[in-house]
Amino acid sequence: MQDHVAPRPGSVRRWRRRLADERQEAQVYRELAARRTGEEREVLLGLAEAEERHAAHWESLLGEQAGQVGRGQLRMRLLALLARRFGSVFVLALTQRAESRSPYWDDVDATKAMAADERIHEEVVRALAARGRARVSGTFRAAVFGANDGLVSNLALVLGVTGGGVAPRTVLLTGLAGLLAGALSMGAGEFISVRSQRELLAASTPDPRARAVVPYLDVDANELALVYRARGMSEQEAQRRADALLSDPKPAVPARPDAEDHEIVGTGMRAAVSSFAFFACGAFVPVLPFAVGLVEPWAMIVAVALVGLALMLTGAAVGVLSGAPPLSRALRQLAIGAGAAGVTYGLGLLFGSTGG
């Protein structure tokens, strides 16, 4: 903590902003901690205490003027609200991005230790967010993939037949058929894919029964070291591990090494339901204008606008969860969807005019 420093012109306002932001960040971590237990809770409370330590630095600079500090930035207040209401991995991902934008390296009134703290905080939050991503990645992947596939494929289908000049009722029936067929296909595909992946992981899991026979191995002639070498260890490391296990063959069996992989993959039924539901929701968006009775060209304009907005929302969600810039991910999703829809609409126009 620094001694009181006479403020330079404009410094007091900046110090107040820094103090408000630090208090708000501490609140975010305490709100997140309130929704967790065990080690994660302790880690988040430790981060809150660190932010309060930083707040004390700005309080010491402000002196008697510290009491005039207002609220933090809108972004941090929104994070605190989300943390209080949800406490999800999305909030952790947003907090990670907030920590990465720390201004302390360029602030002459912040200590280098504070700047270093913020960099470490980013890594701590990154690790916590990675845990959350692992827990939701299987279902989330299926949901995002299903929603985007439904949006893009059914918009392309609807625009294709619209470009061909068919009647609005035919467009509606075609879109609904595409919705149902695609949702069933996506759900079945996800179920088979995830189940197959889990079965492959299970087949690669060491059999716990092998551990039970270790006490009966011949100490001078056995192939235990070959097990470790087959798992990728060097000959020396494999022999050292084998000797250690033979000298004490009764330790507790360690956790299954594939437990984290299984968690990341998710369950087949959950992925199937998620993919089916989100594909159906996404595929219904381009059909909606035709379902409510809009006619050309408004039905197509509204469908394109709704799908474009939905694609940007899903792209931004992926960006937030992955810690990437949401806007760039949203624009990327929009560009991909627009390209696919544009090509299909052009083909519909071409074949429609040829058929006529």
mmCIF file of C-alpha atoms in Angstrom:
data_model
loop_
_atom_site.group_PDB
_atom_site.id
_atom_site.type_symbol
_atom_site.label_atom_id
_atom_site.label_comp_id
_atom_site.label_asym_id
_atom_site.label_seq_id
_atom_site.Cartn_x
_atom_site.Cartn_y
_atom_site.Cartn_z
ATOM 1 C CA MET A 1 0.000 0.000 0.000
ATOM 2 C CA GLN A 2 1.425 3.388 -0.955
ATOM 3 C CA ASP A 3 1.544 6.511 1.204
ATOM 4 C CA HIS A 4 -0.880 9.301 0.371
ATOM 5 C CA VAL A 5 0.157 11.046 -2.843
ATOM 6 C CA ALA A 6 -0.857 14.587 -3.733
ATOM 7 C CA PRO A 7 -3.233 14.211 -6.661
ATOM 8 C CA ARG A 8 -2.286 15.462 -10.091
ATOM 9 C CA PRO A 9 -4.946 17.151 -12.267
ATOM 10 C CA GLY A 10 -7.478 14.493 -13.272
ATOM 11 C CA SER A 11 -5.978 11.824 -11.010
ATOM 12 C CA VAL A 12 -8.695 11.912 -8.365
ATOM 13 C CA ARG A 13 -11.380 11.040 -10.886
ATOM 14 C CA ARG A 14 -9.316 8.099 -12.180
ATOM 15 C CA TRP A 15 -8.578 6.876 -8.654
ATOM 16 C CA ARG A 16 -12.285 6.938 -7.831
ATOM 17 C CA ARG A 17 -13.034 4.930 -10.959
ATOM 18 C CA ARG A 18 -10.346 2.386 -10.091
ATOM 19 C CA LEU A 19 -11.662 2.073 -6.535
ATOM 20 C CA ALA A 20 -15.250 1.617 -7.694
ATOM 21 C CA ASP A 21 -14.178 -1.035 -10.209
ATOM 22 C CA GLU A 22 -12.157 -2.966 -7.627
ATOM 23 C CA ARG A 23 -15.056 -2.969 -5.195
ATOM 24 C CA GLN A 24 -17.356 -4.153 -7.964
ATOM 25 C CA GLU A 25 -14.941 -6.951 -8.979
ATOM 26 C CA ALA A 26 -14.735 -8.105 -5.369
ATOM 27 C CA GLN A 27 -18.532 -8.238 -5.294
ATOM 28 C CA VAL A 28 -18.583 -10.310 -8.507
ATOM 29 C CA TYR A 29 -16.278 -12.910 -6.961
ATOM 30 C CA ARG A 30 -18.247 -12.996 -3.715
ATOM 31 C CA GLU A 31 -21.505 -13.464 -5.623
ATOM 32 C CA LEU A 32 -19.945 -16.312 -7.598
ATOM 33 C CA ALA A 33 -18.554 -17.868 -4.413
ATOM 34 C CA ALA A 34 -21.995 -17.763 -2.792
ATOM 35 C CA ARG A 35 -23.259 -20.189 -5.457
ATOM 36 C CA ARG A 36 -20.408 -22.666 -5.063
ATOM 37 C CA THR A 37 -18.970 -24.983 -2.437
ATOM 38 C CA GLY A 38 -15.645 -26.546 -1.566
ATOM 39 C CA GLU A 39 -12.441 -25.599 -3.310
ATOM 40 C CA GLU A 40 -14.031 -23.405 -5.992
ATOM 41 C CA ARG A 41 -15.693 -21.313 -3.296
ATOM 42 C CA GLU A 42 -12.387 -20.846 -1.463
ATOM 43 C CA VAL A 43 -10.605 -19.830 -4.666
ATOM 44 C CA LEU A 44 -13.263 -17.249 -5.517
ATOM 45 C CA LEU A 45 -13.189 -15.812 -1.999
ATOM 46 C CA GLY A 46 -9.407 -15.549 -2.294
ATOM 47 C CA LEU A 47 -9.837 -13.529 -5.492
ATOM 48 C CA ALA A 48 -12.365 -11.275 -3.752
ATOM 49 C CA GLU A 49 -9.895 -10.603 -0.945
ATOM 50 C CA ALA A 50 -7.214 -9.740 -3.514
ATOM 51 C CA GLU A 51 -9.509 -7.236 -5.224
ATOM 52 C CA GLU A 52 -10.302 -5.698 -1.835
ATOM 53 C CA ARG A 53 -6.562 -5.375 -1.236
ATOM 54 C CA HIS A 54 -6.298 -3.451 -4.498
ATOM 55 C CA ALA A 55 -9.256 -1.295 -3.459
ATOM 56 C CA ALA A 56 -7.391 -0.406 -0.271
ATOM 57 C CA HIS A 57 -4.537 0.953 -2.406
ATOM 58 C CA TRP A 58 -6.857 3.425 -4.147
ATOM 59 C CA GLU A 59 -8.508 4.291 -0.836
ATOM 60 C CA SER A 60 -5.099 5.243 0.557
ATOM 61 C CA LEU A 61 -4.448 7.539 -2.416
ATOM 62 C CA LEU A 62 -7.858 9.179 -2.156
ATOM 63 C CA GLY A 63 -7.707 9.650 1.595
ATOM 64 C CA GLU A 64 -10.739 11.563 2.801
ATOM 65 C CA GLN A 65 -12.134 11.701 -0.736
ATOM 66 C CA ALA A 66 -12.602 7.915 -0.850
ATOM 67 C CA GLY A 67 -16.121 8.256 0.528
ATOM 68 C CA GLN A 68 -17.272 10.100 -2.583
ATOM 69 C CA VAL A 69 -16.746 7.101 -4.866
ATOM 70 C CA GLY A 70 -19.727 6.027 -6.956
ATOM 71 C CA ARG A 71 -20.501 2.707 -8.582
ATOM 72 C CA GLY A 72 -18.185 0.811 -10.927
ATOM 73 C CA GLN A 73 -18.424 0.524 -14.692
ATOM 74 C CA LEU A 74 -21.700 -0.681 -16.171
ATOM 75 C CA ARG A 75 -19.915 -3.798 -17.447
ATOM 76 C CA MET A 76 -18.825 -4.774 -13.935
ATOM 77 C CA ARG A 77 -22.244 -3.992 -12.441
ATOM 78 C CA LEU A 78 -23.826 -6.229 -15.050
ATOM 79 C CA LEU A 79 -21.351 -8.998 -14.202
ATOM 80 C CA ALA A 80 -22.257 -8.706 -10.519
ATOM 81 C CA LEU A 81 -25.953 -8.987 -11.386
ATOM 82 C CA LEU A 82 -25.347 -12.046 -13.584
ATOM 83 C CA ALA A 83 -23.180 -13.640 -10.903
ATOM 84 C CA ARG A 84 -25.909 -13.123 -8.312
ATOM 85 C CA ARG A 85 -28.655 -14.519 -10.533
ATOM 86 C CA PHE A 86 -26.866 -17.290 -12.404
ATOM 87 C CA GLY A 87 -23.245 -17.884 -11.378
ATOM 88 C CA SER A 88 -22.711 -19.855 -14.579
ATOM 89 C CA VAL A 89 -19.639 -20.602 -16.638
ATOM 90 C CA PHE A 90 -20.646 -17.723 -18.917
ATOM 91 C CA VAL A 91 -20.130 -15.288 -16.040
ATOM 92 C CA LEU A 92 -16.700 -16.777 -15.368
ATOM 93 C CA ALA A 93 -15.831 -16.434 -19.060
ATOM 94 C CA LEU A 94 -16.899 -12.778 -19.033
ATOM 95 C CA THR A 95 -14.912 -12.196 -15.842
ATOM 96 C CA GLN A 96 -11.869 -13.764 -17.472
ATOM 97 C CA ARG A 97 -12.117 -11.237 -20.303
ATOM 98 C CA ALA A 98 -12.514 -8.411 -17.786
ATOM 99 C CA GLU A 99 -9.344 -9.492 -15.971
ATOM 100 C CA SER A 100 -7.446 -9.621 -19.283
ATOM 101 C CA ARG A 101 -8.225 -5.937 -19.864
ATOM 102 C CA SER A 102 -6.583 -4.678 -16.691
ATOM 103 C CA PRO A 103 -5.206 -1.119 -17.159
ATOM 104 C CA TYR A 104 -2.677 -1.370 -14.344
ATOM 105 C CA TRP A 105 0.415 -1.949 -16.489
ATOM 106 C CA ASP A 106 -0.044 1.554 -17.955
ATOM 107 C CA ASP A 107 -1.296 3.270 -14.805
ATOM 108 C CA VAL A 108 1.503 5.191 -13.083
ATOM 109 C CA ASP A 109 -0.364 5.106 -9.777
ATOM 110 C CA ALA A 110 -0.829 1.320 -9.715
ATOM 111 C CA THR A 111 1.985 -0.844 -8.396
ATOM 112 C CA LYS A 112 3.653 -3.498 -10.518
ATOM 113 C CA ALA A 113 2.497 -6.034 -7.950
ATOM 114 C CA MET A 114 -1.123 -5.046 -8.598
ATOM 115 C CA ALA A 115 -0.618 -5.384 -12.348
ATOM 116 C CA ALA A 116 0.983 -8.804 -11.832
ATOM 117 C CA ASP A 117 -1.904 -9.807 -9.555
ATOM 118 C CA GLU A 118 -4.430 -9.066 -12.288
ATOM 119 C CA ARG A 119 -2.531 -11.227 -14.753
ATOM 120 C CA ILE A 120 -2.540 -14.099 -12.244
ATOM 121 C CA HIS A 121 -6.230 -13.515 -11.541
ATOM 122 C CA GLU A 122 -6.918 -14.007 -15.236
ATOM 123 C CA GLU A 123 -5.208 -17.399 -15.113
ATOM 124 C CA VAL A 124 -7.105 -18.409 -11.973
ATOM 125 C CA VAL A 125 -10.443 -17.490 -13.549
ATOM 126 C CA ARG A 126 -9.377 -19.213 -16.774
ATOM 127 C CA ALA A 127 -8.798 -22.429 -14.814
ATOM 128 C CA LEU A 128 -12.163 -22.145 -13.041
ATOM 129 C CA ALA A 129 -13.911 -21.427 -16.343
ATOM 130 C CA ALA A 130 -12.169 -24.436 -17.902
ATOM 131 C CA ARG A 131 -13.761 -26.657 -15.250
ATOM 132 C CA GLY A 132 -17.167 -25.263 -16.094
ATOM 133 C CA ARG A 133 -16.568 -25.595 -19.821
ATOM 134 C CA ALA A 134 -15.649 -29.246 -19.309
ATOM 135 C CA ARG A 135 -18.918 -29.874 -17.471
ATOM 136 C CA VAL A 136 -21.107 -28.330 -20.161
ATOM 137 C CA SER A 137 -19.022 -28.798 -23.292
ATOM 138 C CA GLY A 138 -20.718 -31.984 -24.539
ATOM 139 C CA THR A 139 -24.276 -30.706 -24.236
ATOM 140 C CA PHE A 140 -23.332 -27.152 -25.203
ATOM 141 C CA ARG A 141 -21.544 -28.340 -28.338
ATOM 142 C CA ALA A 142 -24.603 -30.339 -29.379
ATOM 143 C CA ALA A 143 -26.908 -27.397 -28.639
ATOM 144 C CA VAL A 144 -24.869 -24.830 -30.567
ATOM 145 C CA PHE A 145 -24.235 -27.180 -33.460
ATOM 146 C CA GLY A 146 -27.915 -28.143 -33.587
ATOM 147 C CA ALA A 147 -29.174 -24.554 -33.437
ATOM 148 C CA ASN A 148 -26.767 -23.314 -36.099
ATOM 149 C CA ASP A 149 -27.430 -26.275 -38.357
ATOM 150 C CA GLY A 150 -31.170 -25.763 -38.007
ATOM 151 C CA LEU A 151 -30.919 -22.033 -38.734
ATOM 152 C CA VAL A 152 -28.626 -22.327 -41.730
ATOM 153 C CA SER A 153 -29.925 -25.516 -43.335
ATOM 154 C CA ASN A 154 -33.614 -24.639 -43.071
ATOM 155 C CA LEU A 155 -33.081 -21.045 -44.160
ATOM 156 C CA ALA A 156 -31.175 -22.364 -47.168
ATOM 157 C CA LEU A 157 -33.974 -24.845 -47.849
ATOM 158 C CA VAL A 158 -36.703 -22.212 -47.533
ATOM 159 C CA LEU A 159 -34.838 -19.697 -49.671
ATOM 160 C CA GLY A 160 -34.054 -22.362 -52.248
ATOM 161 C CA VAL A 161 -37.661 -23.318 -52.820
ATOM 162 C CA THR A 162 -38.738 -19.669 -52.590
ATOM 163 C CA GLY A 163 -36.254 -18.812 -55.314
ATOM 164 C CA GLY A 164 -37.775 -21.587 -57.381
ATOM 165 C CA GLY A 165 -41.085 -19.708 -57.357
ATOM 166 C CA VAL A 166 -43.258 -22.206 -55.448
ATOM 167 C CA ALA A 167 -46.382 -21.204 -53.526
ATOM 168 C CA PRO A 168 -46.095 -19.981 -49.905
ATOM 169 C CA ARG A 169 -47.972 -23.064 -48.626
ATOM 170 C CA THR A 170 -45.424 -25.304 -50.335
ATOM 171 C CA VAL A 171 -42.607 -23.281 -48.764
ATOM 172 C CA LEU A 172 -44.190 -23.747 -45.322
ATOM 173 C CA LEU A 173 -44.661 -27.498 -45.744
ATOM 174 C CA THR A 174 -41.119 -27.858 -47.091
ATOM 175 C CA GLY A 175 -39.710 -25.930 -44.129
ATOM 176 C CA LEU A 176 -41.644 -27.978 -41.575
ATOM 177 C CA ALA A 177 -40.575 -31.214 -43.256
ATOM 178 C CA GLY A 178 -36.973 -30.024 -43.192
ATOM 179 C CA LEU A 179 -37.342 -29.143 -39.515
ATOM 180 C CA LEU A 180 -38.643 -32.566 -38.519
ATOM 181 C CA ALA A 181 -36.290 -34.566 -40.712
ATOM 182 C CA GLY A 182 -33.246 -32.545 -39.674
ATOM 183 C CA ALA A 183 -34.076 -32.612 -35.952
ATOM 184 C CA LEU A 184 -34.553 -36.385 -35.957
ATOM 185 C CA SER A 185 -31.368 -36.876 -37.947
ATOM 186 C CA MET A 186 -29.361 -34.584 -35.663
ATOM 187 C CA GLY A 187 -30.685 -36.220 -32.501
ATOM 188 C CA ALA A 188 -29.960 -39.732 -33.746
ATOM 189 C CA GLY A 189 -26.541 -38.725 -35.039
ATOM 190 C CA GLU A 190 -25.533 -37.086 -31.755
ATOM 191 C CA PHE A 191 -26.692 -40.099 -29.740
ATOM 192 C CA ILE A 192 -24.695 -42.531 -31.854
ATOM 193 C CA SER A 193 -21.655 -40.240 -31.983
ATOM 194 C CA VAL A 194 -21.465 -39.627 -28.244
ATOM 195 C CA ARG A 195 -22.212 -43.227 -27.308
ATOM 196 C CA SER A 196 -19.511 -44.438 -29.687
ATOM 197 C CA GLN A 197 -17.002 -41.967 -28.285
ATOM 198 C CA ARG A 198 -17.773 -42.981 -24.702
ATOM 199 C CA GLU A 199 -17.425 -46.657 -25.649
ATOM 200 C CA LEU A 200 -14.025 -45.951 -27.197
ATOM 201 C CA LEU A 201 -12.938 -44.145 -24.029
ATOM 202 C CA ALA A 202 -14.217 -47.000 -21.880
ATOM 203 C CA ALA A 203 -12.282 -49.506 -23.989
ATOM 204 C CA SER A 204 -9.107 -47.484 -23.339
ATOM 205 C CA THR A 205 -9.615 -47.319 -19.570
ATOM 206 C CA PRO A 206 -7.231 -49.482 -17.506
ATOM 207 C CA ASP A 207 -9.007 -52.474 -15.989
ATOM 208 C CA PRO A 208 -9.065 -52.053 -12.170
ATOM 209 C CA ARG A 209 -8.796 -55.829 -11.803
ATOM 210 C CA ALA A 210 -5.223 -55.595 -13.062
ATOM 211 C CA ARG A 211 -4.292 -53.606 -9.951
ATOM 212 C CA ALA A 212 -5.586 -56.361 -7.711
ATOM 213 C CA VAL A 213 -3.024 -58.879 -8.970
ATOM 214 C CA VAL A 214 0.011 -56.676 -8.232
ATOM 215 C CA PRO A 215 0.722 -58.265 -4.787
ATOM 216 C CA TYR A 216 1.041 -61.679 -6.466
ATOM 217 C CA LEU A 217 3.553 -60.667 -9.135
ATOM 218 C CA ASP A 218 7.046 -62.125 -9.091
ATOM 219 C CA VAL A 219 9.196 -59.195 -7.960
ATOM 220 C CA ASP A 220 12.160 -60.371 -10.052
ATOM 221 C CA ALA A 221 10.245 -61.335 -13.217
ATOM 222 C CA ASN A 222 7.168 -59.399 -14.250
ATOM 223 C CA GLU A 223 5.901 -57.138 -17.031
ATOM 224 C CA LEU A 224 4.567 -54.296 -14.894
ATOM 225 C CA ALA A 225 7.072 -51.817 -16.316
ATOM 226 C CA LEU A 226 5.820 -52.661 -19.811
ATOM 227 C CA VAL A 227 2.375 -51.377 -18.841
ATOM 228 C CA TYR A 228 3.790 -47.941 -18.098
ATOM 229 C CA ARG A 229 5.959 -47.966 -21.208
ATOM 230 C CA ALA A 230 2.900 -48.821 -23.295
ATOM 231 C CA ARG A 231 1.230 -45.728 -21.817
ATOM 232 C CA GLY A 232 4.058 -43.563 -23.143
ATOM 233 C CA MET A 233 6.574 -43.394 -20.288
ATOM 234 C CA SER A 234 10.295 -43.693 -20.829
ATOM 235 C CA GLU A 235 11.981 -46.957 -19.883
ATOM 236 C CA GLN A 236 13.568 -45.416 -16.785
ATOM 237 C CA GLU A 237 10.376 -43.747 -15.582
ATOM 238 C CA ALA A 238 8.341 -46.889 -16.242
ATOM 239 C CA GLN A 239 10.762 -49.014 -14.210
ATOM 240 C CA ARG A 240 10.746 -46.497 -11.371
ATOM 241 C CA ARG A 241 6.925 -46.487 -11.230
ATOM 242 C CA ALA A 242 6.795 -50.288 -11.391
ATOM 243 C CA ASP A 243 9.348 -50.661 -8.571
ATOM 244 C CA ALA A 244 7.464 -48.167 -6.408
ATOM 245 C CA LEU A 245 4.184 -50.018 -6.915
ATOM 246 C CA LEU A 246 5.751 -53.406 -6.202
ATOM 247 C CA SER A 247 7.337 -52.109 -2.984
ATOM 248 C CA ASP A 248 3.942 -50.876 -1.757
ATOM 249 C CA PRO A 249 1.212 -52.739 -3.672
ATOM 250 C CA LYS A 250 -1.714 -51.694 -1.484
ATOM 251 C CA PRO A 251 -2.287 -47.974 -2.078
ATOM 252 C CA ALA A 252 -5.797 -46.831 -2.953
ATOM 253 C CA VAL A 253 -6.771 -47.250 -6.555
ATOM 254 C CA PRO A 254 -6.471 -43.839 -8.246
ATOM 255 C CA ALA A 255 -9.380 -42.114 -9.922
ATOM 256 C CA ARG A 256 -10.270 -43.337 -13.350
ATOM 257 C CA PRO A 257 -8.012 -41.492 -15.798
ATOM 258 C CA ASP A 258 -10.813 -41.113 -18.302
ATOM 259 C CA ALA A 259 -13.304 -39.520 -15.898
ATOM 260 C CA GLU A 260 -12.581 -36.019 -17.173
ATOM 261 C CA ASP A 261 -12.779 -37.162 -20.795
ATOM 262 C CA HIS A 262 -16.174 -38.774 -20.177
ATOM 263 C CA GLU A 263 -17.395 -35.571 -18.540
ATOM 264 C CA ILE A 264 -16.272 -33.497 -21.522
ATOM 265 C CA VAL A 265 -17.941 -35.833 -24.007
ATOM 266 C CA GLY A 266 -21.230 -35.848 -22.081
ATOM 267 C CA THR A 267 -23.981 -38.446 -22.270
ATOM 268 C CA GLY A 268 -25.540 -39.726 -25.459
ATOM 269 C CA MET A 269 -29.149 -39.086 -24.443
ATOM 270 C CA ARG A 270 -28.477 -35.576 -23.179
ATOM 271 C CA ALA A 271 -26.582 -34.662 -26.344
ATOM 272 C CA ALA A 272 -29.326 -36.189 -28.514
ATOM 273 C CA VAL A 273 -32.134 -34.311 -26.760
ATOM 274 C CA SER A 274 -30.162 -31.076 -26.797
ATOM 275 C CA SER A 275 -29.328 -31.418 -30.489
ATOM 276 C CA PHE A 276 -32.921 -32.344 -31.426
ATOM 277 C CA ALA A 277 -34.477 -29.486 -29.456
ATOM 278 C CA PHE A 278 -32.070 -26.781 -30.577
ATOM 279 C CA PHE A 279 -32.122 -27.878 -34.205
ATOM 280 C CA ALA A 280 -35.921 -27.760 -34.152
ATOM 281 C CA CYS A 281 -35.890 -24.295 -32.563
ATOM 282 C CA GLY A 282 -33.322 -23.028 -35.037
ATOM 283 C CA ALA A 283 -35.083 -24.580 -38.020
ATOM 284 C CA PHE A 284 -38.410 -23.028 -37.023
ATOM 285 C CA VAL A 285 -37.049 -19.471 -37.190
ATOM 286 C CA PRO A 286 -36.957 -19.220 -41.029
ATOM 287 C CA VAL A 287 -40.359 -20.956 -41.230
ATOM 288 C CA LEU A 288 -42.032 -18.580 -38.773
ATOM 289 C CA PRO A 289 -42.818 -15.737 -41.222
ATOM 290 C CA PHE A 290 -44.547 -18.181 -43.568
ATOM 291 C CA ALA A 291 -46.378 -19.821 -40.661
ATOM 292 C CA VAL A 292 -47.931 -16.497 -39.574
ATOM 293 C CA GLY A 293 -49.137 -15.777 -43.109
ATOM 294 C CA LEU A 294 -46.589 -13.323 -44.476
ATOM 295 C CA VAL A 295 -46.137 -13.370 -48.253
ATOM 296 C CA GLU A 296 -43.289 -12.524 -50.586
ATOM 297 C CA PRO A 297 -41.153 -10.530 -50.424
ATOM 298 C CA TRP A 298 -41.752 -9.753 -46.749
ATOM 299 C CA ALA A 299 -41.749 -13.367 -45.614
ATOM 300 C CA MET A 300 -38.265 -13.899 -47.026
ATOM 301 C CA ILE A 301 -36.939 -10.577 -45.697
ATOM 302 C CA VAL A 302 -38.205 -11.286 -42.175
ATOM 303 C CA ALA A 303 -36.859 -14.858 -42.297
ATOM 304 C CA VAL A 304 -33.394 -13.663 -43.307
ATOM 305 C CA ALA A 305 -33.402 -10.958 -40.618
ATOM 306 C CA LEU A 306 -34.514 -13.328 -37.852
ATOM 307 C CA VAL A 307 -31.994 -15.989 -38.803
ATOM 308 C CA GLY A 308 -29.221 -13.395 -39.037
ATOM 309 C CA LEU A 309 -30.000 -12.169 -35.518
ATOM 310 C CA ALA A 310 -30.161 -15.731 -34.163
ATOM 311 C CA LEU A 311 -26.844 -16.640 -35.793
ATOM 312 C CA MET A 312 -25.170 -13.616 -34.244
ATOM 313 C CA LEU A 313 -26.559 -14.519 -30.821
ATOM 314 C CA THR A 314 -25.288 -18.097 -30.998
ATOM 315 C CA GLY A 315 -21.934 -16.930 -32.326
ATOM 316 C CA ALA A 316 -21.609 -14.409 -29.505
ATOM 317 C CA ALA A 317 -22.515 -17.101 -26.952
ATOM 318 C CA VAL A 318 -19.768 -19.346 -28.288
ATOM 319 C CA GLY A 319 -17.343 -16.440 -28.158
ATOM 320 C CA VAL A 320 -18.206 -15.671 -24.542
ATOM 321 C CA LEU A 321 -17.871 -19.285 -23.447
ATOM 322 C CA SER A 322 -14.557 -19.757 -25.245
ATOM 323 C CA GLY A 323 -13.121 -16.460 -23.998
ATOM 324 C CA ALA A 324 -12.933 -15.064 -27.547
ATOM 325 C CA PRO A 325 -14.299 -11.673 -28.705
ATOM 326 C CA PRO A 326 -18.096 -12.153 -28.985
ATOM 327 C CA LEU A 327 -18.528 -9.695 -31.855
ATOM 328 C CA SER A 328 -16.032 -11.403 -34.157
ATOM 329 C CA ARG A 329 -17.587 -14.808 -33.481
ATOM 330 C CA ALA A 330 -21.070 -13.375 -34.105
ATOM 331 C CA LEU A 331 -20.005 -11.868 -37.432
ATOM 332 C CA ARG A 332 -18.307 -15.109 -38.432
ATOM 333 C CA GLN A 333 -21.495 -17.077 -37.801
ATOM 334 C CA LEU A 334 -23.489 -14.515 -39.752
ATOM 335 C CA ALA A 335 -21.105 -14.650 -42.717
ATOM 336 C CA ILE A 336 -21.191 -18.458 -42.861
ATOM 337 C CA GLY A 337 -24.973 -18.570 -42.692
ATOM 338 C CA ALA A 338 -25.388 -15.788 -45.257
ATOM 339 C CA GLY A 339 -23.024 -17.539 -47.658
ATOM 340 C CA ALA A 340 -24.852 -20.854 -47.460
ATOM 341 C CA ALA A 341 -28.283 -19.254 -47.788
ATOM 342 C CA GLY A 342 -27.174 -17.031 -50.650
ATOM 343 C CA VAL A 343 -25.807 -19.940 -52.675
ATOM 344 C CA THR A 344 -28.978 -21.987 -52.201
ATOM 345 C CA TYR A 345 -31.238 -19.063 -53.087
ATOM 346 C CA GLY A 346 -29.201 -18.449 -56.228
ATOM 347 C CA LEU A 347 -29.552 -22.100 -57.231
ATOM 348 C CA GLY A 348 -33.293 -21.894 -56.613
ATOM 349 C CA LEU A 349 -33.555 -18.880 -58.888
ATOM 350 C CA LEU A 350 -31.480 -20.608 -61.527
ATOM 351 C CA PHE A 351 -33.403 -23.866 -61.555
ATOM 352 C CA GLY A 352 -36.714 -22.071 -61.132
ATOM 353 C CA SER A 353 -36.128 -19.951 -64.194
ATOM 354 C CA THR A 354 -34.802 -22.956 -66.130
ATOM 355 C CA GLY A 355 -37.849 -25.023 -65.209
ATOM 356 C CA GLY A 356 -40.159 -22.200 -66.231
#
